[in-house]
Coordinates of C-alpha atoms and ligand atoms in Angstrom, one line a residue:
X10 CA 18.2 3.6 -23.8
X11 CA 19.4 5.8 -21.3
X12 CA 18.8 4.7 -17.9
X13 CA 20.8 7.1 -15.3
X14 CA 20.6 5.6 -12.5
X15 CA 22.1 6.0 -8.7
X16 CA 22.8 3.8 -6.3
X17 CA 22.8 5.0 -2.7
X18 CA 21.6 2.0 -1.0
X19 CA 24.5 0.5 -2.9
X20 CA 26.9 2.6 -1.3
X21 CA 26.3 1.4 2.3
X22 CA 28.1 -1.4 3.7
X23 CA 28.5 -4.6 1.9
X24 CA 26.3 -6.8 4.3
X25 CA 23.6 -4.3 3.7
X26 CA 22.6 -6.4 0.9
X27 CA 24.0 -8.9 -2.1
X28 CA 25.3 -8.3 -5.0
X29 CA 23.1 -10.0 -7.5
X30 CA 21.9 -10.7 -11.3
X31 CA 18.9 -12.0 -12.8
X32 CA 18.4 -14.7 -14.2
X33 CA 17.5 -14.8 -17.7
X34 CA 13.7 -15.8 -18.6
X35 CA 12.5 -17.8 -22.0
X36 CA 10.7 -15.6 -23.6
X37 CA 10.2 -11.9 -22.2
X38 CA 6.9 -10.1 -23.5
X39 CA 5.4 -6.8 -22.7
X40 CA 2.3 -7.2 -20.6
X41 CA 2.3 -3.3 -19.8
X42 CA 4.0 -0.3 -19.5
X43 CA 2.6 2.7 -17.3
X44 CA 3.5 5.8 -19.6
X45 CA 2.9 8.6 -17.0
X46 CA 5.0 7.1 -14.3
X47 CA 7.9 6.0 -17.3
X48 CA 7.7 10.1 -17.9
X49 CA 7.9 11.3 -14.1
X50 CA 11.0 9.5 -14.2
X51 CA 12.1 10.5 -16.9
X52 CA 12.5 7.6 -18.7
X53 CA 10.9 7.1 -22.3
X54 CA 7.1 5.0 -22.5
X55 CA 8.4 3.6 -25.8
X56 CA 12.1 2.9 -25.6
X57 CA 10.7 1.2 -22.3
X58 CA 8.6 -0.8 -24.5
X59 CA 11.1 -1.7 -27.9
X60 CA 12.9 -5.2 -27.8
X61 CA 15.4 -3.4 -25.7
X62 CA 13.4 -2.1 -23.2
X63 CA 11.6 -5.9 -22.4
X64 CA 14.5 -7.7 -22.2
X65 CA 15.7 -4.9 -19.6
X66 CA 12.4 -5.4 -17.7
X67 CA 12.4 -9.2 -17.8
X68 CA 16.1 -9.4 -16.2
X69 CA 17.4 -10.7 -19.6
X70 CA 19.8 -7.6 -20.0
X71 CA 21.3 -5.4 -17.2
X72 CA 21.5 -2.2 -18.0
X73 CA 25.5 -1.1 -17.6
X74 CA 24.3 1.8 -15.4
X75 CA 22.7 -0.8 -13.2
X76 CA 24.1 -2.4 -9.8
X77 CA 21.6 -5.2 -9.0
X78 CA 21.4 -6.0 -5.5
X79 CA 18.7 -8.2 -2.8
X80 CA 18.0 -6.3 0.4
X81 CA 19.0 -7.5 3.3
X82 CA 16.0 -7.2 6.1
X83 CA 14.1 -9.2 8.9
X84 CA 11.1 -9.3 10.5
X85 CA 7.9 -10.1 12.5
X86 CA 5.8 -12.2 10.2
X87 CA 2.3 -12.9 12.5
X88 CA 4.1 -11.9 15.1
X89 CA 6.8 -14.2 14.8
X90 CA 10.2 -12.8 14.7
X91 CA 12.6 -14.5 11.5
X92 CA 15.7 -13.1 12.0
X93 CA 17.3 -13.4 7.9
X94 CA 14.1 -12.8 4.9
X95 CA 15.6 -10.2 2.5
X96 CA 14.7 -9.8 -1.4
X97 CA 14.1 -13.5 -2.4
X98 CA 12.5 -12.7 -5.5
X99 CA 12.9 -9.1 -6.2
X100 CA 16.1 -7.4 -7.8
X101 CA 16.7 -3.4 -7.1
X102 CA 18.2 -2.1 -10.2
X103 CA 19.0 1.3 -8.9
X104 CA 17.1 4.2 -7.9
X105 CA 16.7 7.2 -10.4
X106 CA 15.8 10.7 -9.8
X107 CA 12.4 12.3 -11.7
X108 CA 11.3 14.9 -12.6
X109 CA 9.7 16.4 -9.2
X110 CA 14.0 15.7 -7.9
X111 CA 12.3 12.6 -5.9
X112 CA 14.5 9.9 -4.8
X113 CA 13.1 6.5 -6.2
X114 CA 13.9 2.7 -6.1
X115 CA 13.6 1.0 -9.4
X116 CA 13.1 -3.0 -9.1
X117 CA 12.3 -6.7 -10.8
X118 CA 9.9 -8.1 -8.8
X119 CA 10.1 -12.1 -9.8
X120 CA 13.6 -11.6 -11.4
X121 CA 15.0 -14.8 -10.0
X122 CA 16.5 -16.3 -7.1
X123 CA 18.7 -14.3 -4.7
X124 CA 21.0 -15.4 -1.9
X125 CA 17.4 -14.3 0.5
X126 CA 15.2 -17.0 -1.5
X127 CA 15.3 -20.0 1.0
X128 CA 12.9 -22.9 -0.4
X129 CA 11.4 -20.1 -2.9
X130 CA 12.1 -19.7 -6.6
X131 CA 12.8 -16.3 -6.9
X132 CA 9.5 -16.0 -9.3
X133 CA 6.3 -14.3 -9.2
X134 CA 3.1 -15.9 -10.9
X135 CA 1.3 -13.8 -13.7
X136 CA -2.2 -13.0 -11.7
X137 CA -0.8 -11.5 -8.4
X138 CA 1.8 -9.3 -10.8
X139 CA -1.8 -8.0 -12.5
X140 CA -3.1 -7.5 -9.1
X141 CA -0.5 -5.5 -7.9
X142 CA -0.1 -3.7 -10.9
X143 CA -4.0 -2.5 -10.9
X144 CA -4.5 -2.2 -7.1
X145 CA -1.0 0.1 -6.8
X146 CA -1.8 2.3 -9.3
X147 CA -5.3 2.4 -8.1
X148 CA -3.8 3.7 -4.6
X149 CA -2.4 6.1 -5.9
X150 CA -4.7 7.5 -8.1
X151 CA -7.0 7.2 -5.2
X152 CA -4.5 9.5 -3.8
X153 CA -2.9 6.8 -1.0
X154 CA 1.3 6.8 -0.5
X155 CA 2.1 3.6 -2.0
X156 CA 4.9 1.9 -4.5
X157 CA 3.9 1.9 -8.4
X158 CA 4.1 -0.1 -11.1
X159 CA 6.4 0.9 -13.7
X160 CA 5.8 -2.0 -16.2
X161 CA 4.9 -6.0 -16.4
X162 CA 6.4 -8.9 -18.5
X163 CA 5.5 -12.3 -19.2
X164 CA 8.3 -14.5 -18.9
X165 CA 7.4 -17.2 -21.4
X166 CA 8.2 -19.9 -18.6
X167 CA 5.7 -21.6 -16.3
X168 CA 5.9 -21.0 -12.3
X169 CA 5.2 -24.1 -10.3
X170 CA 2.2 -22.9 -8.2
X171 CA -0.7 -24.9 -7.2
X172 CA -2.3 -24.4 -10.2
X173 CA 1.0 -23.9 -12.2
X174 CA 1.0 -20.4 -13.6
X175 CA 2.9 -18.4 -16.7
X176 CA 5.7 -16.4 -14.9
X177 CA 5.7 -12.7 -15.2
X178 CA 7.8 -10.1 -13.7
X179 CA 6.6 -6.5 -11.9
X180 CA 9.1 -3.6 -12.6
X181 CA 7.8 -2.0 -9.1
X182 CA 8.9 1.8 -8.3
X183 CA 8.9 2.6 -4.8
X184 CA 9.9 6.1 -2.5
X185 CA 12.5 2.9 -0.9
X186 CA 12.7 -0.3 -0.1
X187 CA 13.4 0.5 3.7
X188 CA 11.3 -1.6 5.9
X189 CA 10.8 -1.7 9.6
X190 CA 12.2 -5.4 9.3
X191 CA 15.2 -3.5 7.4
X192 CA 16.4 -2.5 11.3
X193 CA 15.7 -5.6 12.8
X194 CA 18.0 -7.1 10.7
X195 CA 20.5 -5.2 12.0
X196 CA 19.4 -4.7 15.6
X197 CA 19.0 -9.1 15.5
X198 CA 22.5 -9.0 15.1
X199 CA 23.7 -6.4 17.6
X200 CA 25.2 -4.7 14.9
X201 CA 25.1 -1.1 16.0
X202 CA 27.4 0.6 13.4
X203 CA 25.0 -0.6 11.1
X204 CA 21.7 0.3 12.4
X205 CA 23.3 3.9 13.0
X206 CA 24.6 4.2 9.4
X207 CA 20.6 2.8 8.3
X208 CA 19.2 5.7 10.5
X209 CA 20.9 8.4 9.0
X210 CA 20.3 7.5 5.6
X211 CA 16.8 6.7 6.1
X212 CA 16.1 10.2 8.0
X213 CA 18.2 12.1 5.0
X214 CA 16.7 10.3 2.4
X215 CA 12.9 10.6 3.8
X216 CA 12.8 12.9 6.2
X217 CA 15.4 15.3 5.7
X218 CA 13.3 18.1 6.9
X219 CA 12.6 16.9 10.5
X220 CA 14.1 18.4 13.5
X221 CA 16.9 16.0 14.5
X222 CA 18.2 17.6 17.8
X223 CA 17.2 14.8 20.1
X224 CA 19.1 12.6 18.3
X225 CA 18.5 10.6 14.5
X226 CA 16.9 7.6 16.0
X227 CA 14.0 9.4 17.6
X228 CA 13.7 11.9 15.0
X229 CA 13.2 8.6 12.6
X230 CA 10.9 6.9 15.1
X231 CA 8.7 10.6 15.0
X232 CA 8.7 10.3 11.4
X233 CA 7.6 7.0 10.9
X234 CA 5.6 6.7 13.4
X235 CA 3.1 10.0 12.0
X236 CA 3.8 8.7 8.1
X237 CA 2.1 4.6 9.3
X238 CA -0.5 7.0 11.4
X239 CA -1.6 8.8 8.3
X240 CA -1.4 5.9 5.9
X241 CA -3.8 3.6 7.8
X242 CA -6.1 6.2 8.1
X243 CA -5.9 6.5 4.4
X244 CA -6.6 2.9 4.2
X245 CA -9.6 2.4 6.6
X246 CA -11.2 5.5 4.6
X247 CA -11.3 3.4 1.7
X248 CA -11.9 0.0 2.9
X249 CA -8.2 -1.2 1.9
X250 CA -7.4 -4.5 4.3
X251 CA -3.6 -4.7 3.3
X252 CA -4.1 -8.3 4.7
X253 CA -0.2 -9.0 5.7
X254 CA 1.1 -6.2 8.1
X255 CA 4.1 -8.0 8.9
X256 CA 6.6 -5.7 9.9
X257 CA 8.9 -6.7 6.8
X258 CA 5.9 -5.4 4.7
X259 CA 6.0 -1.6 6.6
X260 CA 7.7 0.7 5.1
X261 CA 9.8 3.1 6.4
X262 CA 8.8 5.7 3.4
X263 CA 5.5 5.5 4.9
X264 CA 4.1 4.1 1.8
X265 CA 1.5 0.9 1.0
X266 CA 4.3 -2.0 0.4
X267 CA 3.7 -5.8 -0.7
X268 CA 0.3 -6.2 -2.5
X269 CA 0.4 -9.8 -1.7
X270 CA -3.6 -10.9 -0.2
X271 CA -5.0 -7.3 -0.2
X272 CA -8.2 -6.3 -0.9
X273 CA -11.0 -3.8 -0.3
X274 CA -14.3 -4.0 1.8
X275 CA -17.6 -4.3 -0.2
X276 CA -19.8 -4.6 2.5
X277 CA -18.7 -2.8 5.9
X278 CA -17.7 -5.0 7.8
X279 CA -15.1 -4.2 10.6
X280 CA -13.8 -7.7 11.3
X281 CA -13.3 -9.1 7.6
X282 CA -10.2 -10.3 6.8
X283 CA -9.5 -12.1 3.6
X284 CA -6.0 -13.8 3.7
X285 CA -6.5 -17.5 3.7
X286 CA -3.2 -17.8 6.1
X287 CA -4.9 -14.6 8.6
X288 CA -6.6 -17.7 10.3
X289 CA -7.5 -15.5 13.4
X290 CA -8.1 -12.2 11.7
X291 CA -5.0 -10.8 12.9
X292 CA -4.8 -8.5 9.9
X293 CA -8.2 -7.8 9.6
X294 CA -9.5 -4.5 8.6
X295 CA -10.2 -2.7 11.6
X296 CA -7.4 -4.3 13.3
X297 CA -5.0 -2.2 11.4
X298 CA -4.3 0.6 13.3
X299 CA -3.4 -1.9 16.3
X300 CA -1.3 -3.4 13.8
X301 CA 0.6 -0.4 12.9
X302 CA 1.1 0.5 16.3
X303 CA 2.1 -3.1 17.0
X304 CA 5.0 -2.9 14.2
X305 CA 6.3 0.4 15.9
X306 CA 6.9 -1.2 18.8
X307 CA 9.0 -3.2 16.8
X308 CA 10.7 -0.5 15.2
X309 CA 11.1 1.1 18.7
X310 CA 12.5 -1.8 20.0
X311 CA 15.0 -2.5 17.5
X312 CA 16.6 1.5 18.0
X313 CA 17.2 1.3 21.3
X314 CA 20.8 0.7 21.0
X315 CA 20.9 4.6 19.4
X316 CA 18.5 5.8 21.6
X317 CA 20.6 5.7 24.9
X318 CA 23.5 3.5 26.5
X319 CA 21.2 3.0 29.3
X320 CA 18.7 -0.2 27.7
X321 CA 16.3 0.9 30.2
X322 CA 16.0 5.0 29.8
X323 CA 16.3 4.1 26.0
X324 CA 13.0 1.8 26.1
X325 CA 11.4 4.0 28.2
X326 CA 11.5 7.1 26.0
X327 CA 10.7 5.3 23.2
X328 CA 7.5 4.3 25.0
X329 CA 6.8 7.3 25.6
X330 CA 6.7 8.4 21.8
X331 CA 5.1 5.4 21.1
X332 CA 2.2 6.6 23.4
X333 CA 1.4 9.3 20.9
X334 CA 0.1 6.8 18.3
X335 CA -3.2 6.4 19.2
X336 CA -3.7 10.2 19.2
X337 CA -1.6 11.0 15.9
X338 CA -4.0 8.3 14.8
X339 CA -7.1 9.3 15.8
X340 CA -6.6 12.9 14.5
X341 CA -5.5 11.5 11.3
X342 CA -8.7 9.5 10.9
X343 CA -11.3 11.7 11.6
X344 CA -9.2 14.2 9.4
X345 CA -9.9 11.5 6.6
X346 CA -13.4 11.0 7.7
X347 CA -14.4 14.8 7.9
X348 CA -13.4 15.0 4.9
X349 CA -15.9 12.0 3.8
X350 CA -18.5 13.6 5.2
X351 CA -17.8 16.7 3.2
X352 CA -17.2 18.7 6.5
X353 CA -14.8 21.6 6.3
X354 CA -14.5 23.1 9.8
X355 CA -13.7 20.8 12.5
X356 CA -16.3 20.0 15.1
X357 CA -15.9 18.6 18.9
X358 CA -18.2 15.6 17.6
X359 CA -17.2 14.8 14.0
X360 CA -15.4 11.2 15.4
X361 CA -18.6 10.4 16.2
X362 CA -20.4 11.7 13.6
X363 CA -18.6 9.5 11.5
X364 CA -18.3 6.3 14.0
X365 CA -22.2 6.8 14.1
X366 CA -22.8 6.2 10.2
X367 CA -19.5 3.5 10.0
X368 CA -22.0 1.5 12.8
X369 CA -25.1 1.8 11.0
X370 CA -23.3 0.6 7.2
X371 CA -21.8 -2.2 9.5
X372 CA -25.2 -3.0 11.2
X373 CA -27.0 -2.8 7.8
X374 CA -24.2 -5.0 5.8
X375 CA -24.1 -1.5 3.7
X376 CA -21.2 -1.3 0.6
X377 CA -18.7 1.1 2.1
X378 CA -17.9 2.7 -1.2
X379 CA -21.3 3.1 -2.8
X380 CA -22.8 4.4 0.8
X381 CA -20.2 7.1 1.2
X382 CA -20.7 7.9 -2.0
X383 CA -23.9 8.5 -1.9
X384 CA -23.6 11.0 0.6
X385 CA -23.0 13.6 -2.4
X386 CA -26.2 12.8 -4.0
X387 CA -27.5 13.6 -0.5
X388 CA -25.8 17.0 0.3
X389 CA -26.7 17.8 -3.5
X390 CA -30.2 17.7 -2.7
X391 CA -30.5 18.2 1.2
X392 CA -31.7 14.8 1.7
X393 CA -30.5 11.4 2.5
X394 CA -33.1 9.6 0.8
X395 CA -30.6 8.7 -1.9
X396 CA -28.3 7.2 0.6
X397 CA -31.8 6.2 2.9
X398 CA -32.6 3.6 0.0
X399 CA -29.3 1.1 0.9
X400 CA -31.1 0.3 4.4
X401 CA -33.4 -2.3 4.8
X402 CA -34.4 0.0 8.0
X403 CA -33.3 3.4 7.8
X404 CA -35.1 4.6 10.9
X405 CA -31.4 5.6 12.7
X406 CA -29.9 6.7 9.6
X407 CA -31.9 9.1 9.3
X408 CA -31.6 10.6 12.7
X409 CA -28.1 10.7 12.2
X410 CA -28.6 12.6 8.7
X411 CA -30.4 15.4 10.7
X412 CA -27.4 16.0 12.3
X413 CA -25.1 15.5 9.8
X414 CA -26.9 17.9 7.1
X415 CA -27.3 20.3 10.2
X416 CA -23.3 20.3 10.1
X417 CA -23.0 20.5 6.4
X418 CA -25.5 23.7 6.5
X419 CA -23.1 25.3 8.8
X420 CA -20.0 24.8 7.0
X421 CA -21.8 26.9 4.2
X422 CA -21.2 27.0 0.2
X423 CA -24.4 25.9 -2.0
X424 CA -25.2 22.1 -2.2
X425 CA -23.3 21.8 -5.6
X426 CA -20.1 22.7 -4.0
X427 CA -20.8 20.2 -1.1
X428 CA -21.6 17.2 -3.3
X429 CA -18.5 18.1 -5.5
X430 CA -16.6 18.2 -2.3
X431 CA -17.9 14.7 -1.1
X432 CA -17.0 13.3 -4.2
X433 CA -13.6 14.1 -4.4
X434 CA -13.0 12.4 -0.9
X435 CA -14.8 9.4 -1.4
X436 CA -14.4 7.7 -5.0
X437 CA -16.6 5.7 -7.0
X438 CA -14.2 3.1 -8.2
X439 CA -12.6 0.7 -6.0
X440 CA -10.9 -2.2 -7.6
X441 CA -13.2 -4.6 -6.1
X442 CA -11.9 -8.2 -5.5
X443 CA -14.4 -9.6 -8.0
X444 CA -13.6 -7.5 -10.6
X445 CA -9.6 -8.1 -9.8
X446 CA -10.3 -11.7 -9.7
X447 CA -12.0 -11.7 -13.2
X448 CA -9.7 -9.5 -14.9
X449 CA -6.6 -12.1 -13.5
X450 CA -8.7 -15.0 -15.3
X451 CA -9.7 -13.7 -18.3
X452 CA -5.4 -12.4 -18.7
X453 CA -4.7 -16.7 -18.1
X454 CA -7.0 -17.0 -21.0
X455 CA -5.2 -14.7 -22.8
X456 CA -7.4 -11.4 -22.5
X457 CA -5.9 -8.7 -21.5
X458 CA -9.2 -6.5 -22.3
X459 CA -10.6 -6.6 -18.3
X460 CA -6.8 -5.5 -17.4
X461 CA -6.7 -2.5 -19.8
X462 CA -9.9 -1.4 -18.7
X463 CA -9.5 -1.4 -15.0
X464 CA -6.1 0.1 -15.4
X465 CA -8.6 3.1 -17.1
X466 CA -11.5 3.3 -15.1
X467 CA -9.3 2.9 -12.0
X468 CA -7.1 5.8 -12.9
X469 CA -9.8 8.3 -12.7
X470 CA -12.1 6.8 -9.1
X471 CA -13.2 9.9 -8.2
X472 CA -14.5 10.5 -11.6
X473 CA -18.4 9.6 -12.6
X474 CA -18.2 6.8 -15.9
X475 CA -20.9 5.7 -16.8
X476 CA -19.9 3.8 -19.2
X477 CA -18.4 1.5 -16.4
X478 CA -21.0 1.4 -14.0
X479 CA -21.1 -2.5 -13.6
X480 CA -17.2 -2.2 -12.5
X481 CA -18.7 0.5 -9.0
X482 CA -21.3 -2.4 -8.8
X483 CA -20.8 -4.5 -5.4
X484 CA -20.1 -8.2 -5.8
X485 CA -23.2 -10.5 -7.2
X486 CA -24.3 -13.3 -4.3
X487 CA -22.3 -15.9 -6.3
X488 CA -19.2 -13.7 -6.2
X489 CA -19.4 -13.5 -2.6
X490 CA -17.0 -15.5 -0.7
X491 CA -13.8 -13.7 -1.5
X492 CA -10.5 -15.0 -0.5
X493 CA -6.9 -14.1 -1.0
X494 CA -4.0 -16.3 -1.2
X495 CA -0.2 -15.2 -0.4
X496 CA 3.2 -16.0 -1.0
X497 CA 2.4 -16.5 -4.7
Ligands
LIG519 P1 6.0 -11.6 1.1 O1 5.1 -12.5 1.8 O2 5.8 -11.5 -0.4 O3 6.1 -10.3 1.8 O4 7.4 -12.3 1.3 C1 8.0 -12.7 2.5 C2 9.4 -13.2 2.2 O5 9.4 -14.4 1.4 C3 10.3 -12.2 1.6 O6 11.6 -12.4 2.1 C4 10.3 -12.6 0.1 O7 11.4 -12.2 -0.6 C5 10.2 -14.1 0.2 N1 9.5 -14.7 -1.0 C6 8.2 -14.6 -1.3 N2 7.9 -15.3 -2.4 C7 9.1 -15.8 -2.8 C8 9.5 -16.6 -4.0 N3 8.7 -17.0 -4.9 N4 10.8 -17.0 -4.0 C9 11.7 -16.6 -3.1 N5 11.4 -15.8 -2.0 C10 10.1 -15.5 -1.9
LIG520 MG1 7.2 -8.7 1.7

């Protein structure tokens, strides 16, 4: 099977990362293969999927083009800074090159234990390798940067998790595996050659375009800073709490990383967080741009050694950039929630347009999704009834409407074109917690069937399917308390 990959990251110094195999599983079966990513990268959906191919994706054969390595990288986990964490569990095979002459990482997630393990065992339990796989490639179908997921096997051994779970492995695709922990590894150890070397290859490989006259560190801090601004305002237009923003979770790609205790708002509620170790909410939805800005800092702090030989003049010009978030922020939000609103030209009072109906879904305990939604049947007939009938007490949402369809009549085209437009901004599928949560125990009893189905429904959100109505269908009372659980 050919398999040409590169190995760029390899190429950098040898403490960058460690040299590393698999280790070989029991019994390697194919749990899934996603065809249309397989063909982006030119790889083939079938060879990927013969005896071959598994024991490749399982870690039970290294390709000979293959140079598996752990990252090295650090970072603030709850605000705590741990100095050494790297790749304990996931393997990079190499990157390859597709079709669109994009750049991408290819690696085992659950492959075994690495030099970067600690206590762990290198392994990754069957239900959160589902998870990831349907709620990444649910991102990006939904149209959100994030890593993919190339293909999952079962590894025919058990992993010793509280319950005890079959092992599986994710084969997970990603623009990198840079992090903003990846610097403060390097930064941790005054290691200034190194973070310099990490710099450039980061701005070359992600951002070659960007204007690097004031130096590569600011350049990079620019970059990044505008990719996190844009992704979280992705996120908080769908209701995606990524639930561990630790800054060894950020990527320097800009893309959704780590799908450990994620999961989407039914209801709006602007505190909810779902992690069962984000005891004071730290991660919690609306927290998130905070968050992000948060893990800049940390980012910031850890280029100052680039930035100037004077500590001081360095911090205080990164401080200075970092004072753009909250406006690079803002305008990428209310670009995400015009858009919601089906709103075309930009007016003085769209934020609060939008902060207006985000306030009434959160006083109402209104489904985010299904509420936004909605909005199309509105513009389609002029009316908000359709979306009036969620509120126990629409008195305000309907003031607001006024307003709102005043704007919508102003943009122009017929009510058709509007509702069209709404619904391509604001999708009908979600993979709602509940629904992720059945499909993970029905696959421990040995159905796949919920899997396969999300993995379809979920590849088309924006689409109408009637046929799967009861998966856009907000949890049931007795589905309600919802909790996620990490580090498995
Ligand atoms: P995460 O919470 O998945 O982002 O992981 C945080 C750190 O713990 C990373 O350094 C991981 O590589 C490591 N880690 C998580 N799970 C395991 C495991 N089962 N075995 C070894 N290392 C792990
Ligand atoms: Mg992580």
């Amino acid at each position: 099977m050919p398999l040409p990959f590169e190995h760029t990251y390899a190429r950098l110094p040898a403490h960058f990362f460690a040299k590393v195999r698999p280790t070989p599983v029991a019994r390697p079966a194919l749990l899934a293969i996603n065809a249309p990513l397989a063909e982006e990268l030119g790889l083939s959906p079938t060879e990927l999927a013969s005896p071959e191919g598994i024991e490749i994706l399982a870690g039970n054969r290294v390709p000979d083009s293959a140079e598996p390595i752990a990252l090295a990288y650090a970072g603030h986990q709850f605000g705590a800074f741990v100095p050494r964490l790297g790749d304990g569990r996931a393997i990079l095979l190499g990157e390859l090159v597709g079709k669109d002459g994009v750049r991408r990482d290819v690696q085992l997630k659950g492959a075994g234990r690495t030099p970067f393990s600690r206590g762990g065992d290198g392994r990754a339990a069957l239900g959160p390798v589902l998870r990831e796989f349907v709620v990444s490639e649910a991102m990006h179908a939904l149209g959100v940067p994030t890593t993919r997921a190339l293909a999952a096997v079962t590894t025919g051994e058990t992993v010793f998790r509280d319950p005890p779970a079959p092992g599986a492995v994710l084969t997970r695709v990603a623009a990198s595996h840079l992090r903003v922990g990846t610097f403060e590894y390097f930064a941790a150890r005054g290691d200034r050659e190194a973070l310099a070397q990490l710099t450039g290859y980061a701005l070359a490989r992600h951002y070659p375009g960007v204007d690097a006259a004031g130096g590569a560190a600011l350049a990079l801090f620019d970059a990044v800073l505008q990719a996190q601004a844009r992704l979280v305002a992705r996120w908080l237009g769908l209701g995606f709490v990524h639930g561990v923003m630790n800054t060894d979770n950020t990527s320097i790609a800009g893309e959704t990383l780590d799908y450990g205790p994620c999961a989407f708002l039914d209801t709006h509620v602007p505190s909810r967080s779902f992690s069962s170790i984000d005891h004071g909410g730290r991660y919690a939805y609306g927290q998130q741009p905070r968050i992000a800005l948060w893990n800049l800092a940390r980012l910031g702090d850890a280029l100052i050694p680039l930035v100037d030989d004077d500590q001081a003049r360095a911090a205080a010009t990164l401080t200075e950039r970092l004072e753009a978030f909250p406006d690079v922020f803002a305008a990428a939000h209310v670009e995400v929630l015009r858009a919601k609103l089906g709103l075309v030209s930009e007016g003085e009072d769209d934020a609060e347009l939008a902060r207006d109906l985000l306030g009434e879904m959160a006083a109402h305990a209104v489904d985010h999704t299904l509420c936004f939604r909605a909005l199309a049947d509105a513009a389609a007939v002029g009316d908000i009834a359709p979306v009036a009938a969620m509120f126990r007490d629409p008195t305000r949402l309907r003031a607001w409407a006024t307003a709102w369809l005043a704007r919508l009549d102003d943009d122009g085209g017929t009510p058709a074109e509007r509702a069209a437009r709404i619904r391509r901004a604001n999708p009908a599928f979600i993979p709602r917690n509940h629904q992720i949560e059945a499909m993970i125990t029905a696959a421990l009893g040995g159905d796949l069937g919920p899997f396969e189905r999300l993995r379809r429904v979920l590849a088309r959100p924006y689409d109408d399917q009637p046929d799967a109505a009861d998966l856009a269908a907000p949890p049931g009372a007795e589905q309600w308390s919802y909790r996620t659980f990490c580090g498995t």
